[in-house]
Amino acid sequence: MTIVSAERPPVAAIAALGLTQVIGYGTLYYSFSILAPDMARSFDWSTEWIFGALSAALLIGGLAAPLMGRWIDRFGAGRVMTSGSAIAAAALVACAFAPGKIAFVAALIAVETASNLVQYGAAFALLVQIRPRVAQRSITYLTLIAGFASTIFWPITTALHAHLSWQNVYLIFAALNLVVCLPIHAWLSRGVSETRKREAGEAAKHVEPGLQPSMRRPAFVLMVTGFALESFVNAALLVHMVPVMSALGLGAMAVVVGTLFGPSQVLSRLINMVFGESLSQVMLAIICAILLPTALVILIATAPSVPGALVFAVVFGLGSGLNSIVYGTLPLALFGSDGYGQRQGQIMSVRLVVSSMAPFALAFLMGNLGVSWSLSIAALLSTVAVAAFFAIMRLTRPVAGPETVPNPREA
């Protein structure tokens, strides 16, 4: 169900949140792969152990996500994001000054836990709390801006690291979270509080569920299953993109193919922003899910063809880009705005836990079964996700959108 409203999306809030999402993902996630080799040398670890520490941190952060989702509903997403910015800054400083491996891992866990408080899950909830009836459009616009996080922060991190140690880079990133993100989140939090006070005497604005009560539990299980399988495939392929391409015989072209992924993500979000309003969120989820196995089948069938690999990167990027939108908009369309933060926490928990294990799982499969069979298994898993979303479509029933509810004064 697509929720349509005469309200306008909160442009200023979306733009401000877009900036904090770029900084949040850039400093807390994307920068790690650039700085990891230097981190490994600092602690006399192998690079594999450093990435293993990141996987453990992601796993623990995922387990904590449901609690954070409840905090978002109870205290408001703006307040949680404001606190999250302060915690993220402190965690980055703790990483930079960590005297040994144990302290570093503990600080890294704090970084990944804090990221749950400031990244997509919390940002989507904030947009729902600001203007729930236009939140689907707001989420689409936000992901379009935030899609540039890797494009911006990979070169920024590389340029800084060319002149500074990883510790000093992290200190700069801590300052960005503290000086830029925290005031923005505090401003947005205050704005939400004032809006709620103004609307205290009015009928509460919220989005009604698109499912009958008896259908919500099975639909939620199906939705989380679909998201988990997509997260597994996305996380595994993103980490191993270049090694997979090289193993399929693409040689130096492997890096070129990988560079098409990011722009394709942004392109899919732009296309959805312009043309996607007529689609239900369940149909958008199905399209997103279909793109992933289609991309893998193209890669397996055409390898080692360079044109085939280029098509794979574009199709896979389109699917991955839509996925970031769907996991924010589909729960809103199916289950409504009440309790949205808690549901986002539960979804985020499953996604992060699965994502933390996916790179190791794909590496194990490739080492024992070979690349082609491993990609075939990934394609099969993503096909199961398609089936899950088709099953959700069968459970849905039309529910009147906010604009179709009759006004008692006009009756």
Coordinates of C-alpha atoms in Angstrom, one line a residue:
M1 CA 0.0 0.0 0.0
T2 CA 1.3 3.5 -0.9
I3 CA 0.4 6.2 1.5
V4 CA -0.6 9.4 -0.3
S5 CA -1.1 12.7 1.5
A6 CA -1.5 16.4 0.6
E7 CA 1.1 17.3 3.1
R8 CA 4.5 18.3 1.9
P9 CA 7.7 16.4 3.0
P10 CA 9.8 18.4 5.6
V11 CA 12.5 19.5 3.2
A12 CA 14.7 21.2 5.8
A13 CA 14.6 18.2 8.0
I14 CA 15.4 15.8 5.2
A15 CA 18.3 18.0 4.0
A16 CA 19.7 18.3 7.6
L17 CA 19.3 14.5 8.2
G18 CA 20.9 13.8 4.8
L19 CA 24.0 15.6 6.0
T20 CA 24.1 13.7 9.3
Q21 CA 23.6 10.4 7.5
V22 CA 26.5 11.1 5.1
I23 CA 28.7 11.9 8.1
G24 CA 27.3 9.0 10.2
Y25 CA 27.9 6.3 7.6
G26 CA 31.1 7.9 6.3
T27 CA 32.8 8.2 9.7
L28 CA 31.4 5.2 11.5
Y29 CA 31.3 2.6 8.7
Y30 CA 32.9 3.4 5.3
S31 CA 36.1 4.8 6.7
F32 CA 37.0 1.6 8.4
S33 CA 38.0 -0.3 5.3
I34 CA 40.5 2.5 4.4
L35 CA 42.0 2.7 7.9
A36 CA 42.0 -1.0 8.8
P37 CA 45.5 -1.9 7.5
D38 CA 47.0 0.9 9.5
M39 CA 45.0 -0.2 12.6
A40 CA 46.3 -3.8 12.1
R41 CA 49.9 -2.5 12.1
S42 CA 49.3 -0.4 15.2
F43 CA 48.1 -3.4 17.3
D44 CA 50.4 -6.0 15.6
W45 CA 47.3 -7.8 14.2
S46 CA 46.6 -9.3 10.8
T47 CA 44.0 -7.4 8.7
E48 CA 41.7 -10.5 9.0
W49 CA 41.6 -10.1 12.8
I50 CA 40.8 -6.4 12.5
F51 CA 37.8 -7.2 10.2
G52 CA 36.9 -10.0 12.6
A53 CA 36.7 -7.4 15.3
L54 CA 34.4 -5.3 13.1
S55 CA 32.2 -8.4 12.5
A56 CA 32.0 -9.0 16.3
A57 CA 31.1 -5.3 16.9
L58 CA 28.4 -5.4 14.2
L59 CA 27.0 -8.6 15.8
I60 CA 26.8 -7.1 19.3
G61 CA 25.4 -3.9 17.9
G62 CA 22.7 -5.9 16.1
L63 CA 21.7 -7.7 19.3
A64 CA 21.3 -4.3 21.0
A65 CA 19.2 -2.8 18.2
P66 CA 15.7 -3.9 19.5
L67 CA 16.3 -2.1 22.8
M68 CA 17.3 1.0 20.9
G69 CA 14.2 0.8 18.8
R70 CA 12.1 0.8 22.0
W71 CA 14.0 3.9 23.2
I72 CA 13.1 5.6 19.9
D73 CA 9.4 5.0 20.5
R74 CA 9.6 6.0 24.2
F75 CA 11.9 9.1 24.1
G76 CA 11.6 10.2 20.5
A77 CA 14.1 9.6 17.6
G78 CA 15.5 13.1 17.8
R79 CA 16.6 12.7 21.4
V80 CA 18.1 9.3 20.8
M81 CA 20.0 10.6 17.7
T82 CA 21.3 13.5 19.7
S83 CA 22.6 11.2 22.4
G84 CA 23.9 8.9 19.7
S85 CA 26.0 11.6 18.2
A86 CA 27.7 12.3 21.5
I87 CA 28.2 8.5 22.1
A88 CA 29.6 8.1 18.6
A89 CA 32.1 10.9 19.1
A90 CA 33.2 9.5 22.4
A91 CA 33.6 6.0 20.9
L92 CA 35.7 7.3 18.1
V93 CA 38.0 9.1 20.6
A94 CA 38.2 5.9 22.7
C95 CA 39.3 4.0 19.5
A96 CA 41.9 6.6 18.8
F97 CA 43.4 6.4 22.3
A98 CA 42.9 2.7 22.9
P99 CA 46.1 1.4 24.6
G100 CA 45.7 -2.2 23.5
K101 CA 43.6 -4.7 21.6
I102 CA 41.0 -5.3 24.2
A103 CA 40.3 -1.6 24.7
F104 CA 40.2 -1.1 20.9
V105 CA 37.6 -3.9 20.4
A106 CA 35.5 -2.5 23.3
A107 CA 35.6 1.0 21.7
L108 CA 34.8 -0.5 18.3
I109 CA 31.7 -2.2 19.8
A110 CA 30.7 1.2 21.2
V111 CA 31.1 2.7 17.7
E112 CA 28.9 0.1 16.0
T113 CA 26.3 0.3 18.8
A114 CA 26.2 4.1 18.6
S115 CA 25.8 3.8 14.8
N116 CA 22.3 2.2 15.5
L117 CA 21.4 5.4 17.2
V118 CA 22.3 7.8 14.4
Q119 CA 22.0 5.9 11.1
Y120 CA 19.0 4.8 8.9
G121 CA 16.8 3.0 11.4
A122 CA 16.7 6.1 13.8
A123 CA 16.6 8.6 10.9
F124 CA 13.6 6.8 9.3
A125 CA 11.8 6.8 12.6
L126 CA 12.5 10.5 13.0
L127 CA 10.9 11.2 9.6
V128 CA 7.9 9.1 10.6
Q129 CA 7.6 11.1 13.9
I130 CA 7.8 14.4 12.1
R131 CA 5.2 13.8 9.4
P132 CA 4.0 10.2 9.3
R133 CA 1.7 10.6 6.3
V134 CA 4.5 11.7 4.0
A135 CA 7.2 9.6 5.6
Q136 CA 7.5 7.2 2.6
R137 CA 8.4 10.0 0.3
S138 CA 10.7 11.6 2.9
I139 CA 12.6 8.3 3.4
T140 CA 13.1 8.0 -0.4
Y141 CA 14.5 11.6 -0.5
L142 CA 16.8 10.9 2.5
T143 CA 18.3 7.7 1.0
L144 CA 19.0 9.6 -2.2
I145 CA 21.2 12.1 -0.3
A146 CA 22.7 9.5 2.0
G147 CA 23.6 7.3 -1.0
F148 CA 26.6 9.5 -1.6
A149 CA 28.2 8.7 1.8
S150 CA 30.7 6.2 0.4
T151 CA 31.4 8.4 -2.7
I152 CA 32.3 11.3 -0.4
F153 CA 34.0 9.6 2.5
W154 CA 36.2 7.1 0.8
P155 CA 38.2 9.8 -0.9
I156 CA 38.1 12.1 2.1
T157 CA 39.4 9.3 4.4
T158 CA 42.1 8.4 1.9
A159 CA 43.2 12.0 1.6
L160 CA 43.3 12.6 5.3
H161 CA 45.1 9.3 5.9
A162 CA 47.8 10.2 3.4
H163 CA 48.9 12.9 5.9
L164 CA 47.6 11.7 9.3
S165 CA 47.6 8.5 11.3
W166 CA 44.3 6.6 11.6
Q167 CA 44.1 7.8 15.2
N168 CA 44.1 11.5 14.1
V169 CA 41.6 10.8 11.3
Y170 CA 39.2 9.2 13.9
L171 CA 39.6 12.3 16.1
I172 CA 38.6 14.5 13.2
F173 CA 35.6 12.3 12.6
A174 CA 34.7 12.5 16.2
A175 CA 34.7 16.2 16.0
L176 CA 32.3 16.0 12.9
N177 CA 29.8 14.0 14.9
L178 CA 30.0 16.3 17.9
V179 CA 30.1 19.7 16.1
V180 CA 27.9 19.0 13.1
C181 CA 25.6 16.1 13.8
L182 CA 24.8 16.6 17.4
P183 CA 23.4 20.2 17.0
I184 CA 21.4 19.2 13.9
H185 CA 19.8 16.2 15.8
A186 CA 19.1 18.5 18.8
W187 CA 17.4 21.0 16.5
L188 CA 15.3 18.3 14.9
S189 CA 14.4 16.9 18.3
R190 CA 13.2 20.3 19.5
G191 CA 11.2 20.7 16.4
V192 CA 9.4 17.4 16.9
S193 CA 8.6 18.3 20.5
E194 CA 7.1 21.7 19.5
T195 CA 5.1 20.0 16.7
R196 CA 3.6 17.5 19.2
K197 CA 2.7 20.3 21.6
R198 CA 0.9 22.2 18.8
E199 CA -1.0 19.1 17.8
A200 CA -1.9 18.1 21.4
G201 CA -5.4 19.3 21.0
E202 CA -5.9 17.9 17.5
A203 CA -6.6 14.3 16.3
A204 CA -3.3 12.4 16.3
K205 CA -1.7 12.1 12.9
H206 CA -0.6 8.6 12.1
V207 CA -0.5 6.0 9.4
E208 CA -3.0 3.2 9.6
P209 CA -1.7 -0.4 9.1
G210 CA -2.2 -1.9 5.7
L211 CA -2.9 -5.4 7.1
Q212 CA -5.7 -7.0 9.1
P213 CA -4.6 -7.7 12.7
S214 CA -4.6 -11.5 12.1
M215 CA -2.2 -11.1 9.2
R216 CA 0.3 -8.9 10.9
R217 CA 2.4 -11.5 12.6
P218 CA 2.9 -13.9 9.6
A219 CA 3.5 -10.8 7.4
F220 CA 6.2 -9.6 9.9
V221 CA 7.9 -12.9 9.9
L222 CA 7.9 -13.1 6.1
M223 CA 9.2 -9.5 5.8
V224 CA 12.0 -10.0 8.3
T225 CA 13.0 -13.3 6.5
G226 CA 13.1 -11.5 3.1
F227 CA 15.1 -8.6 4.5
A228 CA 17.5 -11.0 6.2
L229 CA 18.2 -13.0 3.0
E230 CA 18.7 -9.8 1.0
S231 CA 21.1 -8.5 3.7
F232 CA 23.1 -11.7 3.6
V233 CA 23.5 -11.5 -0.2
N234 CA 24.3 -7.8 -0.2
A235 CA 26.8 -7.9 2.7
A236 CA 28.6 -11.0 1.3
L237 CA 28.9 -9.7 -2.2
L238 CA 29.9 -6.1 -1.2
V239 CA 32.8 -7.4 0.8
H240 CA 33.9 -9.9 -1.8
M241 CA 33.0 -8.0 -4.9
V242 CA 36.5 -7.5 -6.3
P243 CA 37.8 -11.0 -5.3
V244 CA 34.7 -12.6 -6.9
M245 CA 35.3 -10.7 -10.1
S246 CA 38.9 -11.6 -10.2
A247 CA 38.2 -15.3 -9.5
L248 CA 35.8 -15.3 -12.5
G249 CA 38.6 -14.2 -14.8
L250 CA 38.0 -10.5 -15.1
G251 CA 41.5 -9.5 -13.9
A252 CA 42.1 -5.8 -13.7
M253 CA 38.5 -5.0 -14.8
A254 CA 37.3 -6.3 -11.5
V255 CA 37.9 -2.9 -9.9
V256 CA 36.2 -1.0 -12.7
V257 CA 33.1 -3.3 -12.4
G258 CA 33.0 -2.6 -8.7
T259 CA 32.9 1.2 -9.2
L260 CA 29.5 1.0 -11.0
F261 CA 27.8 -0.3 -7.9
G262 CA 27.6 3.0 -6.0
P263 CA 26.2 5.1 -8.9
S264 CA 23.7 2.4 -9.6
Q265 CA 22.4 2.6 -6.1
V266 CA 21.9 6.3 -6.3
L267 CA 20.3 5.9 -9.8
S268 CA 17.7 3.4 -8.4
R269 CA 16.7 5.8 -5.7
L270 CA 16.4 8.7 -8.1
I271 CA 14.2 6.6 -10.5
N272 CA 12.0 5.6 -7.5
M273 CA 11.7 9.2 -6.4
V274 CA 10.5 10.3 -9.8
F275 CA 8.4 7.3 -10.9
G276 CA 7.8 5.2 -7.9
E277 CA 4.8 6.9 -6.2
S278 CA 2.3 4.8 -8.2
L279 CA 3.8 1.5 -6.9
S280 CA 2.7 -0.1 -3.6
Q281 CA 5.5 -0.7 -1.2
V282 CA 5.0 -4.5 -1.4
M283 CA 5.5 -4.3 -5.2
L284 CA 8.6 -2.2 -4.7
A285 CA 9.9 -4.8 -2.3
I286 CA 9.3 -7.5 -4.9
I287 CA 11.0 -5.6 -7.7
C288 CA 14.0 -5.0 -5.4
A289 CA 14.2 -8.6 -4.4
I290 CA 14.0 -9.8 -8.1
L291 CA 16.9 -7.6 -9.1
L292 CA 19.3 -9.4 -6.8
P293 CA 19.0 -13.0 -8.1
T294 CA 18.7 -11.6 -11.7
A295 CA 22.1 -9.9 -11.3
L296 CA 23.7 -13.0 -9.9
V297 CA 22.3 -15.2 -12.7
I298 CA 23.7 -12.7 -15.3
L299 CA 27.1 -12.8 -13.7
I300 CA 27.2 -16.6 -13.5
A301 CA 25.9 -17.1 -17.1
T302 CA 28.2 -14.6 -18.7
A303 CA 31.5 -14.9 -16.8
P304 CA 34.2 -14.1 -17.7
S305 CA 32.5 -11.6 -20.1
V306 CA 33.3 -8.0 -19.2
P307 CA 29.9 -6.6 -20.6
G308 CA 28.1 -9.3 -18.5
A309 CA 29.9 -8.2 -15.4
L310 CA 29.1 -4.6 -16.0
V311 CA 25.4 -5.4 -16.4
F312 CA 25.6 -7.4 -13.2
A313 CA 27.1 -4.5 -11.3
V314 CA 24.4 -2.1 -12.5
V315 CA 21.5 -4.5 -11.8
F316 CA 22.9 -5.5 -8.4
G317 CA 23.4 -1.8 -7.5
L318 CA 19.8 -1.0 -8.5
G319 CA 18.5 -3.7 -6.3
S320 CA 20.7 -2.8 -3.4
G321 CA 19.7 0.9 -3.7
L322 CA 16.0 0.1 -3.6
N323 CA 16.6 -2.2 -0.6
S324 CA 17.6 0.8 1.6
I325 CA 14.3 2.5 0.8
V326 CA 12.1 -0.6 1.2
Y327 CA 13.3 -1.6 4.6
G328 CA 12.1 1.9 5.8
T329 CA 8.9 2.2 3.9
L330 CA 7.5 -1.4 3.8
P331 CA 7.1 -1.7 7.6
L332 CA 5.3 1.7 7.7
A333 CA 2.9 0.6 4.9
L334 CA 2.1 -2.8 6.4
F335 CA 2.0 -2.0 10.1
G336 CA 1.5 1.7 10.4
S337 CA 3.3 4.4 12.3
D338 CA 2.5 3.3 15.9
G339 CA 5.5 1.3 17.3
Y340 CA 7.5 2.0 14.2
G341 CA 10.8 2.6 16.1
Q342 CA 10.5 -0.8 17.9
R343 CA 9.9 -2.6 14.6
Q344 CA 12.8 -0.9 13.0
G345 CA 15.0 -2.0 15.9
Q346 CA 13.9 -5.6 15.4
I347 CA 14.5 -5.4 11.6
M348 CA 17.9 -3.8 12.1
S349 CA 18.9 -6.4 14.6
V350 CA 18.3 -9.3 12.2
R351 CA 19.9 -7.4 9.3
L352 CA 23.1 -6.6 11.3
V353 CA 23.4 -10.1 12.8
V354 CA 23.1 -11.7 9.3
S355 CA 25.3 -9.1 7.7
S356 CA 28.1 -9.7 10.3
M357 CA 28.2 -13.4 9.4
A358 CA 27.7 -13.1 5.6
P359 CA 31.3 -12.3 4.5
F360 CA 32.7 -15.2 6.4
A361 CA 30.0 -17.5 5.1
L362 CA 30.6 -16.6 1.5
A363 CA 34.4 -16.9 1.9
F364 CA 33.9 -20.4 3.4
L365 CA 31.6 -21.4 0.5
M366 CA 34.0 -20.1 -2.1
G367 CA 36.9 -21.9 -0.5
N368 CA 35.1 -25.3 -0.4
L369 CA 32.7 -25.1 -3.4
G370 CA 34.2 -22.6 -5.7
V371 CA 32.9 -19.2 -6.9
S372 CA 30.2 -20.3 -9.3
W373 CA 28.5 -22.7 -6.9
S374 CA 28.7 -20.1 -4.1
L375 CA 27.1 -17.5 -6.3
S376 CA 24.4 -20.0 -7.2
I377 CA 23.6 -20.5 -3.5
A378 CA 23.4 -16.8 -3.0
A379 CA 21.0 -16.5 -6.0
L380 CA 18.9 -19.2 -4.5
L381 CA 18.7 -17.5 -1.2
S382 CA 17.7 -14.2 -2.8
T383 CA 15.0 -16.1 -4.8
V384 CA 13.5 -17.2 -1.5
A385 CA 13.3 -13.5 -0.5
V386 CA 11.3 -12.9 -3.6
A387 CA 8.9 -15.7 -2.6
A388 CA 8.6 -14.1 0.9
F389 CA 7.5 -10.8 -0.5
F390 CA 5.0 -12.4 -2.9
A391 CA 3.5 -14.2 0.1
I392 CA 3.1 -10.8 1.8
M393 CA 1.3 -9.5 -1.2
R394 CA -1.3 -12.3 -0.8
L395 CA -1.8 -11.2 2.8
T396 CA -2.5 -7.5 2.1
R397 CA -5.8 -5.9 1.6
P398 CA -6.7 -2.4 0.5
V399 CA -7.0 0.1 3.3
A400 CA -8.1 3.7 2.8
G401 CA -5.3 6.2 2.8
P402 CA -5.5 9.3 5.0
E403 CA -6.7 11.4 2.1
T404 CA -9.8 9.1 1.6
V405 CA -11.1 9.2 5.2
P406 CA -14.4 11.3 5.1
N407 CA -14.6 14.4 7.1
P408 CA -17.5 14.2 9.6
R409 CA -18.4 17.8 8.9
E410 CA -18.9 17.1 5.2
A411 CA -21.0 13.9 5.8

